[in-house]
Short mmCIF file of C-alpha atoms in Angstrom, two decimals:
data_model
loop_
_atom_site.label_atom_id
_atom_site.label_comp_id
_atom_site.label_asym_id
_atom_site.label_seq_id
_atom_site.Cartn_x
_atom_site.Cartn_y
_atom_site.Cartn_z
CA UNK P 1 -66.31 -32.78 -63.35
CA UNK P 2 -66.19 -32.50 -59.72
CA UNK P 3 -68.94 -30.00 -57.96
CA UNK P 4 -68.21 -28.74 -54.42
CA UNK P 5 -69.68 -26.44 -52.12
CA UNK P 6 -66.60 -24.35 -51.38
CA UNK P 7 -64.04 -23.90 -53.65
CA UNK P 8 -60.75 -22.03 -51.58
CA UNK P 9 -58.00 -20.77 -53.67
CA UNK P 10 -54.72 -20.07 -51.15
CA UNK P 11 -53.80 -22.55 -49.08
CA UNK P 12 -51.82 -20.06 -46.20
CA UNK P 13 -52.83 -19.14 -43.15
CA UNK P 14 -56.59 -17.66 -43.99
CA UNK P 15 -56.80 -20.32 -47.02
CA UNK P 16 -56.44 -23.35 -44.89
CA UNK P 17 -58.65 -22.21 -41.65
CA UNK P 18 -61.07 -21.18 -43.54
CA UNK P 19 -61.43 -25.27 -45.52
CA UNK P 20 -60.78 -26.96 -42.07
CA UNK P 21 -63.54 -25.16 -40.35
CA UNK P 22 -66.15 -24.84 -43.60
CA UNK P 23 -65.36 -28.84 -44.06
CA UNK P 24 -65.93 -29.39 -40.27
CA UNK P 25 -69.26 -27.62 -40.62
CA UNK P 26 -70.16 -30.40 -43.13
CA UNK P 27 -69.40 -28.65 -46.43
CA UNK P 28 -67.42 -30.61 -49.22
CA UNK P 29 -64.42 -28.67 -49.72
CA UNK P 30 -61.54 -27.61 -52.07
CA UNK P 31 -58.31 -26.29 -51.24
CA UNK P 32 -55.80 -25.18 -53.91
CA UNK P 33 -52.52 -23.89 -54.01
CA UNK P 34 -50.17 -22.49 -57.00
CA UNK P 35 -47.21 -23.27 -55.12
CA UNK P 36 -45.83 -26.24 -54.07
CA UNK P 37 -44.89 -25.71 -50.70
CA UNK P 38 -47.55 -25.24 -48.25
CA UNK P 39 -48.05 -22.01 -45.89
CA UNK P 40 -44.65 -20.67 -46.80
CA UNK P 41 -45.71 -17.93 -44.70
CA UNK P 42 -46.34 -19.55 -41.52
CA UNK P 43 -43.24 -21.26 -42.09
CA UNK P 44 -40.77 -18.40 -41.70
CA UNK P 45 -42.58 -16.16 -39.43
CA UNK P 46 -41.43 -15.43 -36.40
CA UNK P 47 -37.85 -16.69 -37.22
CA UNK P 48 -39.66 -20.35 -37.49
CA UNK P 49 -40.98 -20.31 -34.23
CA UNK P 50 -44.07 -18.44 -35.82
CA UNK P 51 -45.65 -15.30 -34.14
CA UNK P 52 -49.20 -16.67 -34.35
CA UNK P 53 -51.60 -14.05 -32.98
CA UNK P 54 -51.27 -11.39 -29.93
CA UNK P 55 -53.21 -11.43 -27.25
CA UNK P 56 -54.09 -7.95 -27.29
CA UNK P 57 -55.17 -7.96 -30.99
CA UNK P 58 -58.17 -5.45 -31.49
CA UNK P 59 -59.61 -3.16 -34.08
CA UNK P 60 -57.14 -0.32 -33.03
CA UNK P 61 -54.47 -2.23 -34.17
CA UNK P 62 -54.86 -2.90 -37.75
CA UNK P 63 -54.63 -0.51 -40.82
CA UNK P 64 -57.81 -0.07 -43.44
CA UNK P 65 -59.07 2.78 -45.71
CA UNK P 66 -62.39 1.25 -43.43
CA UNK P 67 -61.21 0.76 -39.77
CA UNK P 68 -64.66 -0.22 -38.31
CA UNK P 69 -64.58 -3.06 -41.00
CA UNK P 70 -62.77 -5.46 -39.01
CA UNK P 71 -64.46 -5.37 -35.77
CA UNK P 72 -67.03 -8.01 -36.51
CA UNK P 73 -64.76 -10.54 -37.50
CA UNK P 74 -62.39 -10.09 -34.55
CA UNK P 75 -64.98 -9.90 -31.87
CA UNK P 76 -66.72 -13.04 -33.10
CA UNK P 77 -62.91 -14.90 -33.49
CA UNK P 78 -60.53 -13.26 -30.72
CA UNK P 79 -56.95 -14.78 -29.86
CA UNK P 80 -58.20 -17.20 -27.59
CA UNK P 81 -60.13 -18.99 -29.42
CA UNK P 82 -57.07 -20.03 -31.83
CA UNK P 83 -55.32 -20.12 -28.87
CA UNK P 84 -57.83 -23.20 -27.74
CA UNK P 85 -57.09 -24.55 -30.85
CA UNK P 86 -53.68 -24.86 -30.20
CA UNK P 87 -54.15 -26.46 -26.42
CA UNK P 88 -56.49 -28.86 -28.26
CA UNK P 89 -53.98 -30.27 -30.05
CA UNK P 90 -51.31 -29.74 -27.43
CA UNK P 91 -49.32 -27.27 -28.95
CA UNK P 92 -46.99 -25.42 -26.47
CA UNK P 93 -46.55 -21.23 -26.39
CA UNK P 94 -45.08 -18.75 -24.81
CA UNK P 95 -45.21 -14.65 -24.76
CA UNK P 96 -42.38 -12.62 -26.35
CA UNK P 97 -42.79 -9.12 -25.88
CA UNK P 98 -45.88 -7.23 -25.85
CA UNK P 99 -48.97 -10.08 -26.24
CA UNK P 100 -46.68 -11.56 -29.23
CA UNK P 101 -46.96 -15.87 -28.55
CA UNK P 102 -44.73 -17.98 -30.72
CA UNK P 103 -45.23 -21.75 -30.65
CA UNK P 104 -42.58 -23.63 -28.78
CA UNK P 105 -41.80 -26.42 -31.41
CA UNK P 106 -41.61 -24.31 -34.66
CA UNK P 107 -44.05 -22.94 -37.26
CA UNK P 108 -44.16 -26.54 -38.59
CA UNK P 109 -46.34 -27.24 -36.07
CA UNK P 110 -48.91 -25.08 -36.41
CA UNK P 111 -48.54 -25.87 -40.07
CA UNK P 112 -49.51 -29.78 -39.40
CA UNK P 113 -52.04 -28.62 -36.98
CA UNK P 114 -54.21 -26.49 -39.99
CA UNK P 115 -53.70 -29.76 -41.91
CA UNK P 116 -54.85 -32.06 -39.61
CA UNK P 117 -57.79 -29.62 -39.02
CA UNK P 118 -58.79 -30.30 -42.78
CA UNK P 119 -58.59 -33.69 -42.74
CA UNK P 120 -60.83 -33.48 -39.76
CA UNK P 121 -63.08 -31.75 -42.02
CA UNK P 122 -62.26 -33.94 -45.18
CA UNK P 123 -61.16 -31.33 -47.48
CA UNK P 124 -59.74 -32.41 -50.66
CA UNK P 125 -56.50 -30.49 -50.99
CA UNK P 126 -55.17 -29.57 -54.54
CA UNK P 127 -50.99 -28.25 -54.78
CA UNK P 128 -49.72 -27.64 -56.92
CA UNK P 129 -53.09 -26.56 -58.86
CA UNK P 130 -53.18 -23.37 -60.67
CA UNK P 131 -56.86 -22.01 -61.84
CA UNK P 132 -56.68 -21.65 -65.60
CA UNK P 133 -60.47 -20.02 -66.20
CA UNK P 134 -63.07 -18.96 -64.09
CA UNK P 135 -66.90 -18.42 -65.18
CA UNK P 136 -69.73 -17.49 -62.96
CA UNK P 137 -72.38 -19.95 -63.43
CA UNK P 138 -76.16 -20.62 -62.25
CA UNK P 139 -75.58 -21.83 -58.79
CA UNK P 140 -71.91 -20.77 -58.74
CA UNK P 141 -68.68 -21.03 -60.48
CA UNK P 142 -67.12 -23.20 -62.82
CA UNK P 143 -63.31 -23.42 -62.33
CA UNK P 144 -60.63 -25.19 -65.28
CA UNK P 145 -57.98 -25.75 -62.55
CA UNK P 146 -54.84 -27.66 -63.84
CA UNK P 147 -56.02 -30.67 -62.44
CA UNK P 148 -59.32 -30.64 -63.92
CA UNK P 149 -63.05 -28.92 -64.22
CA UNK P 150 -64.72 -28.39 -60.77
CA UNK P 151 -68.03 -26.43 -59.89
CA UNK P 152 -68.51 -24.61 -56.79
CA UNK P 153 -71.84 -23.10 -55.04
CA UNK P 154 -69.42 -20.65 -53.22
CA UNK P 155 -65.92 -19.33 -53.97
CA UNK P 156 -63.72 -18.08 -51.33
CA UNK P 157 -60.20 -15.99 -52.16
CA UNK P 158 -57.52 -16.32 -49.60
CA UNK P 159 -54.41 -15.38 -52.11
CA UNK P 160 -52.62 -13.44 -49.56
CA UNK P 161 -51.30 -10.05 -50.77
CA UNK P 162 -47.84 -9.13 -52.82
CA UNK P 163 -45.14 -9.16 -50.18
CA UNK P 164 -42.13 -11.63 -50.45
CA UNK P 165 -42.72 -12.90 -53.87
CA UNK P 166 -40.02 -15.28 -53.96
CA UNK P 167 -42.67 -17.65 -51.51
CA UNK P 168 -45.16 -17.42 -54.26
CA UNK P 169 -47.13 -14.35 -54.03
CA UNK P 170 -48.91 -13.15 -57.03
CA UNK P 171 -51.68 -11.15 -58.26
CA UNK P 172 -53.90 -12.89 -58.76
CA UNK P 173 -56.49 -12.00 -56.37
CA UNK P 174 -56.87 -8.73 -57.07
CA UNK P 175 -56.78 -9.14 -60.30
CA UNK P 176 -59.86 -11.32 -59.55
CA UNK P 177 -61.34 -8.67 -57.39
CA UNK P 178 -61.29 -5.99 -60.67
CA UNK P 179 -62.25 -8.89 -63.27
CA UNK P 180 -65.68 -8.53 -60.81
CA UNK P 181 -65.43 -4.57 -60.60
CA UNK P 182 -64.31 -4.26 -57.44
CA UNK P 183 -62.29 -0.93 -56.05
CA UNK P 184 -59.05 -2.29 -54.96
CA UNK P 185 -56.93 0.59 -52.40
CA UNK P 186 -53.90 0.31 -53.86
CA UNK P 187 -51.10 -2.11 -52.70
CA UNK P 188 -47.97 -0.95 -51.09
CA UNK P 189 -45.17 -2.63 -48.82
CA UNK P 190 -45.94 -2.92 -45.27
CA UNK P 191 -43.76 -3.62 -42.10
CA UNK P 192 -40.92 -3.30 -44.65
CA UNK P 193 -37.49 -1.39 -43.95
CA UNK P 194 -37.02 1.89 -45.17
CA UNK P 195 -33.84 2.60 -47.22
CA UNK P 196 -31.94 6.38 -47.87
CA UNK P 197 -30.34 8.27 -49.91
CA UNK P 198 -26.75 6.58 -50.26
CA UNK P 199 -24.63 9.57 -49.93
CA UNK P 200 -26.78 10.23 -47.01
CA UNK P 201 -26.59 7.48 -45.33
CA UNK P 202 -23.09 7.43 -45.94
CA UNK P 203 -22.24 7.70 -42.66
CA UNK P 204 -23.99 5.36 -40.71
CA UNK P 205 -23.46 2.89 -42.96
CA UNK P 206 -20.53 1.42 -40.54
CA UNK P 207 -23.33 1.33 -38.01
CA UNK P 208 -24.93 -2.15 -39.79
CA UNK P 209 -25.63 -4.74 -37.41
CA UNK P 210 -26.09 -2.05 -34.38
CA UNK P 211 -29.52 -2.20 -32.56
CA UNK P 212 -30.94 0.03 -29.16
CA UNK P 213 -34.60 0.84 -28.18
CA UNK P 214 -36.16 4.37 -29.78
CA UNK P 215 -39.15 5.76 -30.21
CA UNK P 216 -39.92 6.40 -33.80
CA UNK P 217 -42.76 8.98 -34.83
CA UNK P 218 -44.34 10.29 -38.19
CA UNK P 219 -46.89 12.33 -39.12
CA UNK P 220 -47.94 15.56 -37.07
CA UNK P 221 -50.81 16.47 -34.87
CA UNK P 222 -53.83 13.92 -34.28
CA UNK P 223 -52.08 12.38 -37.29
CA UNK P 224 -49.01 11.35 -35.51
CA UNK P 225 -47.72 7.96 -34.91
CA UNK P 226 -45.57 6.71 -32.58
CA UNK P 227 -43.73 2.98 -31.13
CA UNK P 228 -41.54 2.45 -28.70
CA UNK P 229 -39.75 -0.33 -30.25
CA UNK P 230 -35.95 -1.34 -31.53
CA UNK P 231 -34.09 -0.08 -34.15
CA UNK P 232 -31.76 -1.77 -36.26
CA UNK P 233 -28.95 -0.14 -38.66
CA UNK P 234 -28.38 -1.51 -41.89
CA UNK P 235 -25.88 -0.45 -44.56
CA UNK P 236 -28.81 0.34 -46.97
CA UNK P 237 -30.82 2.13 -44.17
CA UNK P 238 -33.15 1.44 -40.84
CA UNK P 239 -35.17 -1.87 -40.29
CA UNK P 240 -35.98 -3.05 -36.80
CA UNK P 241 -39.49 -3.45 -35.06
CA UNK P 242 -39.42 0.37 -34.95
CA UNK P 243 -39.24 0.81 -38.60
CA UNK P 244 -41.05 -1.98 -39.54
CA UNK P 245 -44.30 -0.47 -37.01
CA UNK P 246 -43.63 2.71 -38.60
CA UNK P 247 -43.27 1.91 -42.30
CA UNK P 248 -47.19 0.75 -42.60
CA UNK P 249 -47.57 4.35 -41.54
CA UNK P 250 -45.03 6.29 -43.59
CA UNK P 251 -45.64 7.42 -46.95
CA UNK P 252 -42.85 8.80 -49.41
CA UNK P 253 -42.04 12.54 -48.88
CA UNK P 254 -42.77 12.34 -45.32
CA UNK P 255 -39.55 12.90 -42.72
CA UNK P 256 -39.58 10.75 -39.51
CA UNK P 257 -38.75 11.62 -36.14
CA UNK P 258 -36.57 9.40 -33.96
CA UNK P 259 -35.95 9.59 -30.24
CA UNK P 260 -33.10 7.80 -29.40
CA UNK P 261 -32.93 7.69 -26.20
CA UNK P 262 -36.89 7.98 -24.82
CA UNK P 263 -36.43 6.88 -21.71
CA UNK P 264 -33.44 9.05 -20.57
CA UNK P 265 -33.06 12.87 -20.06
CA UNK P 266 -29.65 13.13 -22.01
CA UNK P 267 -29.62 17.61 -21.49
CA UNK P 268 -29.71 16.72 -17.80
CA UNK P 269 -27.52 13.89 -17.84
CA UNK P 270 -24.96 16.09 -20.04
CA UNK P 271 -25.40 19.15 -17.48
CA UNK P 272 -24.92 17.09 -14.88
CA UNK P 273 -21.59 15.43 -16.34
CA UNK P 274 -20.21 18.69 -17.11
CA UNK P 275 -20.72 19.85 -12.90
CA UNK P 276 -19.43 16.81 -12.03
CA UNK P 277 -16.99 15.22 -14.39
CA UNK P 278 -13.62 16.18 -16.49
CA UNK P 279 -14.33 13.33 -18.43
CA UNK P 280 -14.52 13.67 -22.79
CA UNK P 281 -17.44 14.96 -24.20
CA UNK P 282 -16.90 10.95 -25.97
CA UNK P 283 -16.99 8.54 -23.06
CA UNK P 284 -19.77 10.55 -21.05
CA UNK P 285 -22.15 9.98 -24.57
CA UNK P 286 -20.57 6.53 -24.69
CA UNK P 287 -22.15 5.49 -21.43
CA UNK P 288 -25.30 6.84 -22.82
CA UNK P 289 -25.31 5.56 -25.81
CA UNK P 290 -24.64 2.55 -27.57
CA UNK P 291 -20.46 3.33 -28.20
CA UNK P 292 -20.29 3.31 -31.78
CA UNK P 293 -23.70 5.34 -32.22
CA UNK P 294 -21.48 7.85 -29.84
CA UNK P 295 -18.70 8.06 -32.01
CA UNK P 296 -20.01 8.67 -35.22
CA UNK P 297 -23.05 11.12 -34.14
CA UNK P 298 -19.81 12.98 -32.86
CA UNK P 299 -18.13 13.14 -35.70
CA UNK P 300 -21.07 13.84 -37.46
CA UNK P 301 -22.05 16.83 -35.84
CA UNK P 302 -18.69 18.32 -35.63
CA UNK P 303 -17.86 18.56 -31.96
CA UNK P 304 -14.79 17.25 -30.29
CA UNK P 305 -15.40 13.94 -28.58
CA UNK P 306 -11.96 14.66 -27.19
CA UNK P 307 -12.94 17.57 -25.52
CA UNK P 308 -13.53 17.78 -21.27
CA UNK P 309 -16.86 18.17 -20.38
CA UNK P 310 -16.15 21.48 -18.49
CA UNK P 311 -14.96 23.22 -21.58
CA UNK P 312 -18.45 23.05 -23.33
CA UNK P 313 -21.03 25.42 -23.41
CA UNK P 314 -24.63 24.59 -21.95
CA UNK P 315 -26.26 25.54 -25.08
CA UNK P 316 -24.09 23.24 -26.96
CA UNK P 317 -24.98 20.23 -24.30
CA UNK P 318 -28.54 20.97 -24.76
CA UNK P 319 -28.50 21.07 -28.78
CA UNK P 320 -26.96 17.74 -29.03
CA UNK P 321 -29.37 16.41 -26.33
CA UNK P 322 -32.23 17.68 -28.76
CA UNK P 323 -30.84 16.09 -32.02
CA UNK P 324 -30.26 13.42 -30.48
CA UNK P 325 -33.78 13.51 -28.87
CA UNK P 326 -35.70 14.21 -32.37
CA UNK P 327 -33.57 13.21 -34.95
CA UNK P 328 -34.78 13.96 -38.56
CA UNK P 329 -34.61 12.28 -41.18
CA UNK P 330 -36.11 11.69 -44.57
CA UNK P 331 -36.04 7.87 -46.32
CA UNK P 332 -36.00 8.03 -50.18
CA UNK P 333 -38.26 4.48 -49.84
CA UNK P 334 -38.02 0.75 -48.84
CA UNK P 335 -36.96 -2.43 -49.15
CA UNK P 336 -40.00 -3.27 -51.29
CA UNK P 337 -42.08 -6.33 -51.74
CA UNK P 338 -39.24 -8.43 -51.53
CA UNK P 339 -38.73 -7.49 -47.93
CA UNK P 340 -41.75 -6.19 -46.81
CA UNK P 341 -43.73 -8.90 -44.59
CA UNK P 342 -47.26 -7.81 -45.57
CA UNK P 343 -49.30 -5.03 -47.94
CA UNK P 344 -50.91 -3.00 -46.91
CA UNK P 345 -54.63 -2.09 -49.12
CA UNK P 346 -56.19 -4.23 -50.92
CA UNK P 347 -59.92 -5.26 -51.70
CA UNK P 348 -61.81 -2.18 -50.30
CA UNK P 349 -63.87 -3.59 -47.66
CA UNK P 350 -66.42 -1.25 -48.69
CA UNK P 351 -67.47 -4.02 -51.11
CA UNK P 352 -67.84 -6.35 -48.85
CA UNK P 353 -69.97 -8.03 -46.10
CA UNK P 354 -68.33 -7.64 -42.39
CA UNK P 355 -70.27 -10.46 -41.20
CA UNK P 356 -69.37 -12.80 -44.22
CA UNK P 357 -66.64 -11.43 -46.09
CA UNK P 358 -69.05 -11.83 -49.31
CA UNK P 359 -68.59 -9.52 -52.04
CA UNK P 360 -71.23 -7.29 -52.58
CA UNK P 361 -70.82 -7.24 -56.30
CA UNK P 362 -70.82 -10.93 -57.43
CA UNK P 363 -73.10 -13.44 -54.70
CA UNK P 364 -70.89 -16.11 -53.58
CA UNK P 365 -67.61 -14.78 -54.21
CA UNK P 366 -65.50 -14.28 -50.95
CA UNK P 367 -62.04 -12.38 -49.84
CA UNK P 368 -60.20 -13.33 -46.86
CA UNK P 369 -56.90 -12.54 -45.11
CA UNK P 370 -53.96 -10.09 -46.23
CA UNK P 371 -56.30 -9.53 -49.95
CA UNK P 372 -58.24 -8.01 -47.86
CA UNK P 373 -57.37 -4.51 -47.23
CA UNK P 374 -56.77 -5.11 -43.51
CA UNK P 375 -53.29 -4.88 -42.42
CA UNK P 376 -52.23 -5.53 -38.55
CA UNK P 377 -49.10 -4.05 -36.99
CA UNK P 378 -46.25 -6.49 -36.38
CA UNK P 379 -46.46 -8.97 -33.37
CA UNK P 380 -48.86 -11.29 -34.59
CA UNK P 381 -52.44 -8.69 -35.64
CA UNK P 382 -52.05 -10.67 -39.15
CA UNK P 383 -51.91 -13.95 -38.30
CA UNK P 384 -55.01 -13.20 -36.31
CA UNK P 385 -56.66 -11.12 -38.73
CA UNK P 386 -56.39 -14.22 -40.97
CA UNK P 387 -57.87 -16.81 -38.47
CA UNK P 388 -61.07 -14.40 -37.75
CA UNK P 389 -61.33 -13.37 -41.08
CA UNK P 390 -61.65 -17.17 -42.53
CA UNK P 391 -64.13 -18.16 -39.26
CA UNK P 392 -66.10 -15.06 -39.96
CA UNK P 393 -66.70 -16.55 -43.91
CA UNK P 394 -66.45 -20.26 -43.19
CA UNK P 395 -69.34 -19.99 -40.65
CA UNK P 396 -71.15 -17.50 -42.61
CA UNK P 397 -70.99 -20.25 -45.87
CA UNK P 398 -72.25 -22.53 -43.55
CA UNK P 399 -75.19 -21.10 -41.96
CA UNK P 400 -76.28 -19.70 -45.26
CA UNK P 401 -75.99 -22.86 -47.14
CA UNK P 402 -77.69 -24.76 -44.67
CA UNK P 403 -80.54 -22.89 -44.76
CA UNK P 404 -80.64 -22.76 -48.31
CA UNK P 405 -80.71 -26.61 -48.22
CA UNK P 406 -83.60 -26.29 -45.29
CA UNK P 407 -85.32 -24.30 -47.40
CA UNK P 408 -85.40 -27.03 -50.60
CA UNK P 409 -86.33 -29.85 -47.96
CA UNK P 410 -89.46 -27.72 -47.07
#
């Protein structure tokens, strides 16, 4: 039997920062992994370039039945400091849009990097290595992995959430978070695209494929959400950064709102054309809108694209300009898990320590990352959310074993 005094069990992005800086701190460390691939999550993010943190990332931009919970972590671990990490190993970035950085040479790299950070820290890494039985013990935990019986002082869970299952994501976290009587706010698909009623959707269907800037709302009053993102048409329904902002937001039975042109003044522009122009009622929208979004609104809404501008009404101008403005529209759900990039709820942080991530039910257990009920918009809040949620526990093992052991010695 091997004894350690760390055990972590999910070797992604939270799992594998949290070992590399616990082992650096002088702890003997275990890092285990189900699957056999390592950080399939870091992998495809970002289209393999890997959206690693934003530079903006604050408490006002992540999701949690507890918003104040995450402040502590994130103020003590900000996006520089991972962003050091990455100049110390000489790891190029650049900025996408908004405070989003992507590495230069791929999501491998940042992969190697985490590795290379353990083995600074001599962590023993276990994958694949499933956990067969778990007992709380005196000092700890006793854990009959497939590879064998270890002991650990402290156990730290960094099992990710549900989203994209086909990458490995399971359960068993939370299911490890109720086996200690912990509330868990339940799980749903976040930044996920939201799908409609077929006969609905019907016809925008043949828009698939198009994609323009909007601004997407939901909600009503102080409640209401909006992004100025893009949105992308698929045949099954909407997905885009837009939708995917909005989705962590929406909940079933609610309609959303969609501007779709926010920038421009399209009753004025409209007006204007019909002073100025014989033109079709078609080609003047064209030039305002994406072409094929033109047509089919059109022939949606039952006015003549073939029409001159002169020969419509003002209050008929004005009405499309508003529906076009706030378009309606009611999803019937999402893409689910197997689409959806995070979850949102999780562990309620309630139950745990902000400054440690300990569980305040069962002493030297430990959630970290997207268990967590913590969930970041898109553009890089998770990524970061993981790296200051595993320095937040890592250090607090540390300084809390160490004194322990300063303790014995006097």
């Amino acid at each position: 039997m091997l004894k350690f005094d760390v055990v972590v069990v999910g070797a992604g992005a939270a799992g594998l920062s949290c070992a590399a800086e616990a082992g650096q701190a002088g702890l003997h460390v275990l890092l285990l992994d189900h699957a056999e691939r390592l950080a399939e999550k870091i992998r495809i993010s970002g289209g393999g370039r890997c959206n690693f943190t934003n530079r903006d990332a604050g408490p006002g931009n992540y999701l949690s039945d507890n918003p104040a919970f995450c402040r502590s972590a994130l103020a003590r671990y900000p996006a520089r400091d991972f962003i050091a990490l990455l100049q110390k190993h000489g790891i190029g970035f650049h900025e996408k849009h908004k405070g989003q950085l992507f590495c230069d040479e791929g999501s491998e790299r940042i992969i190697q990097m985490l590795v290379d950070e353990c083995a600074a820290g001599q962590v023993e890494r276990w994958q694949p290595c499933r956990v067969e039985q778990l007992d709380v013990i005196d000092g700890g935990f006793s854990l009959q992995t497939s590879r064998g019986l270890v002991e650990a002082r402290r156990l730290v869970v960094a099992t990710g959430g549900l989203s994209i299952p086909k990458i490995g994501a399971t359960d068993w976290g939370l299911a490890l978070a109720r086996r200690f009587g912990h509330a868990i706010v339940e799980p749903r698909p976040a930044l996920v695209p939201l799908t409609f009623d077929p006969a609905t959707w019907a016809p925008f269907a043949e828009l698939s494929g198009l994609s323009l800037p909007v601004k997407v709302s939901v909600g009503s009053g102080k409640a209401r959400t909006s992004f100025l993102e893009d949105l992308l048409f698929t045949h099954r329904g909407l997905s885009g950064p837009a939708i995917l902002q909005i989705s962590s937001f929406w909940t079933p039975g609610q309609a959303l709102e969609i501007d779709l042109a926010p920038e421009q003044d399209l009753a004025a522009l409209l007006l204007a054309a019909k002073a100025q122009s014989k033109r079709k009622l078609g080609n003047e929208l064209a030039a305002l809108l994406p072409q094929r979004l033109a047509v089919t609104w059109l022939a949606r809404s039952g006015l003549d694209a073939e029409k001159p501008m002169p020969d419509f009404k003002d209050k008929d101008l004005q009405a499309l300009a508003r529906q076009l403005h706030q378009w309606q529209l009611m999803p019937n759900g999402s893409e689910g898990w197997r689409k959806a990039e995070v979850m949102r709820g999780g562990v309620d942080t309630r139950e745990l320590s902000s400054q440690t991530l300990q569980s305040k039910r069962q002493a030297g257990l430990h959630f970290i990352g997207e268990v967590v009920d913590v969930t970041g918009w898109l553009g890089g809040y998770n990524f970061q959310w993981a790296w200051a949620s595993a320095a937040a526990c890592a250090r607090g093992i540390a300084a809390e074993l160490q004194a322990t052991a300063s303790e014995k010695q006097v």
